[in-house]
Short mmCIF file of C-alpha atoms in Angstrom, two decimals:
data_model
loop_
_atom_site.label_atom_id
_atom_site.label_comp_id
_atom_site.label_asym_id
_atom_site.label_seq_id
_atom_site.Cartn_x
_atom_site.Cartn_y
_atom_site.Cartn_z
CA MET A 1 0.00 0.00 0.00
CA ASN A 2 2.75 2.49 0.86
CA VAL A 3 4.48 1.90 -2.48
CA THR A 4 1.25 2.69 -4.33
CA LYS A 5 0.71 5.87 -2.30
CA THR A 6 4.30 6.94 -2.96
CA ILE A 7 3.91 6.38 -6.70
CA VAL A 8 0.60 8.26 -6.83
CA ALA A 9 2.04 11.12 -4.79
CA GLY A 10 5.04 11.28 -7.11
CA LEU A 11 2.81 11.39 -10.17
CA LEU A 12 0.73 14.18 -8.64
CA VAL A 13 3.86 16.20 -7.98
CA ILE A 14 4.99 15.71 -11.58
CA VAL A 15 1.58 16.71 -12.99
CA ALA A 16 1.33 19.72 -10.68
CA GLY A 17 4.84 20.81 -11.62
CA ALA A 18 4.10 20.46 -15.30
CA ALA A 19 0.91 22.50 -14.96
CA GLY A 20 2.94 25.39 -13.57
CA ALA A 21 5.75 25.13 -16.09
CA CYS A 22 3.98 27.19 -18.75
CA GLU A 23 3.86 30.88 -17.92
CA VAL A 24 1.13 33.14 -19.25
CA PRO A 25 2.67 36.45 -20.34
CA LYS A 26 1.38 39.64 -18.75
CA LEU A 27 -1.31 41.53 -20.58
CA VAL A 28 -0.17 44.62 -22.43
CA PRO A 29 -2.03 47.75 -21.37
CA ILE A 30 -3.75 49.13 -24.46
CA PRO A 31 -4.68 52.79 -24.12
CA THR A 32 -7.72 54.47 -25.59
CA LYS A 33 -7.45 55.79 -29.15
CA GLU A 34 -6.81 59.29 -27.87
CA ASN A 35 -3.99 58.16 -25.59
CA ALA A 36 -2.39 55.92 -28.22
CA VAL A 37 -1.62 58.78 -30.62
CA GLY A 38 2.13 59.08 -31.10
CA LYS A 39 2.83 55.85 -29.18
CA GLU A 40 1.79 53.38 -31.88
CA GLU A 41 5.24 51.96 -32.64
CA GLY A 42 6.08 51.26 -29.00
CA LEU A 43 2.64 49.74 -28.47
CA ARG A 44 3.07 47.51 -31.53
CA THR A 45 6.43 46.28 -30.23
CA ALA A 46 5.04 45.52 -26.77
CA PHE A 47 1.95 43.87 -28.24
CA MET A 48 4.04 41.69 -30.56
CA GLN A 49 6.09 40.52 -27.58
CA TYR A 50 2.85 39.65 -25.76
CA ARG A 51 1.56 37.69 -28.77
CA GLN A 52 4.87 35.84 -29.11
CA GLY A 53 4.68 35.03 -25.41
CA MET A 54 1.17 33.66 -25.85
CA GLU A 55 2.34 31.60 -28.83
CA ALA A 56 5.09 30.11 -26.63
CA TYR A 57 2.57 29.53 -23.84
CA THR A 58 0.14 27.59 -26.05
CA GLN A 59 3.01 25.57 -27.51
CA CYS A 60 4.10 24.73 -23.97
CA VAL A 61 0.56 23.68 -22.98
CA GLN A 62 0.31 21.52 -26.08
CA ALA A 63 3.70 19.95 -25.35
CA GLU A 64 2.59 19.17 -21.80
CA LEU A 65 -0.50 17.44 -23.14
CA THR A 66 1.60 15.43 -25.57
CA ALA A 67 3.97 14.44 -22.74
CA ALA A 68 0.96 13.37 -20.65
CA GLY A 69 -0.14 10.98 -23.39
CA GLY A 70 -1.98 13.21 -25.86
CA ASP A 71 -5.36 11.70 -26.70
CA LYS A 72 -4.63 8.87 -24.22
CA ALA A 73 -3.94 11.29 -21.34
CA PRO A 74 -6.30 11.10 -18.38
CA ALA A 75 -9.53 12.93 -19.19
CA SER A 76 -8.98 15.56 -16.49
CA VAL A 77 -5.46 16.36 -17.73
CA LYS A 78 -6.65 16.52 -21.32
CA ALA A 79 -9.62 18.74 -20.45
CA ALA A 80 -7.49 21.10 -18.37
CA SER A 81 -4.87 21.40 -21.12
CA VAL A 82 -7.42 22.08 -23.83
CA LEU A 83 -9.15 24.64 -21.59
CA ARG A 84 -5.87 26.44 -20.84
CA ASN A 85 -5.00 26.51 -24.54
CA ASN A 86 -8.42 27.70 -25.67
CA ASN A 87 -8.60 30.38 -22.96
CA ALA A 88 -5.24 31.73 -24.15
CA VAL A 89 -6.47 31.82 -27.74
CA ALA A 90 -9.66 33.63 -26.70
CA GLU A 91 -7.62 36.16 -24.74
CA VAL A 92 -5.37 36.88 -27.74
CA GLN A 93 -8.39 37.28 -30.01
CA ALA A 94 -9.96 39.78 -27.60
CA MET A 95 -6.67 41.65 -27.25
CA ASP A 96 -6.21 41.71 -31.04
CA LYS A 97 -9.63 43.30 -31.42
CA LEU A 98 -8.93 45.90 -28.74
CA PHE A 99 -5.49 46.66 -30.19
CA ASN A 100 -6.83 47.03 -33.73
CA THR A 101 -9.64 49.31 -32.52
CA ASN A 102 -7.51 51.57 -30.33
CA VAL A 103 -4.09 51.54 -31.96
CA GLY A 104 -4.62 50.38 -35.54
CA ALA A 105 -3.61 47.36 -37.56
CA GLY A 106 -1.88 44.96 -35.22
CA PRO A 107 1.02 42.60 -35.81
CA VAL A 108 0.57 40.08 -38.58
CA SER A 109 1.84 36.95 -36.82
CA ALA A 110 -0.60 34.05 -36.71
CA GLY A 111 -0.81 33.97 -32.92
CA PRO A 112 -1.51 30.87 -30.86
CA SER A 113 -3.20 27.79 -32.28
CA PRO A 114 -6.94 27.54 -31.57
CA GLN A 115 -6.63 24.14 -29.90
CA PRO A 116 -4.15 21.33 -29.54
CA ALA A 117 -3.92 19.41 -32.78
CA GLY A 118 -6.42 16.58 -32.96
CA ARG A 119 -8.09 17.48 -29.66
CA LYS A 120 -11.50 18.93 -28.93
#
């Protein structure tokens, strides 16, 4: 019994550690249209760094899911990974809209993937 508890505890530590390994980048403050005038280039640079950070974050989440077994991962791990990924994508989409409205045409990078490949 103690060996089983030790193994389960070890696996929980590994899963918990992996869940914290991917860092969500900080949001970029996007000013109103009036306050963005003359600051567009700096805002574009900061926003592109944010989007690149979100791309790295979603890639990390997807790699964690793959390491956990991909489609064969425990349902709770799979669901949590897909939720984290999709929440990041939704955040970027909302930020893109706000940036485009207040600052102008945003960066042209693709941004994070909508969901881990082959997973729903």
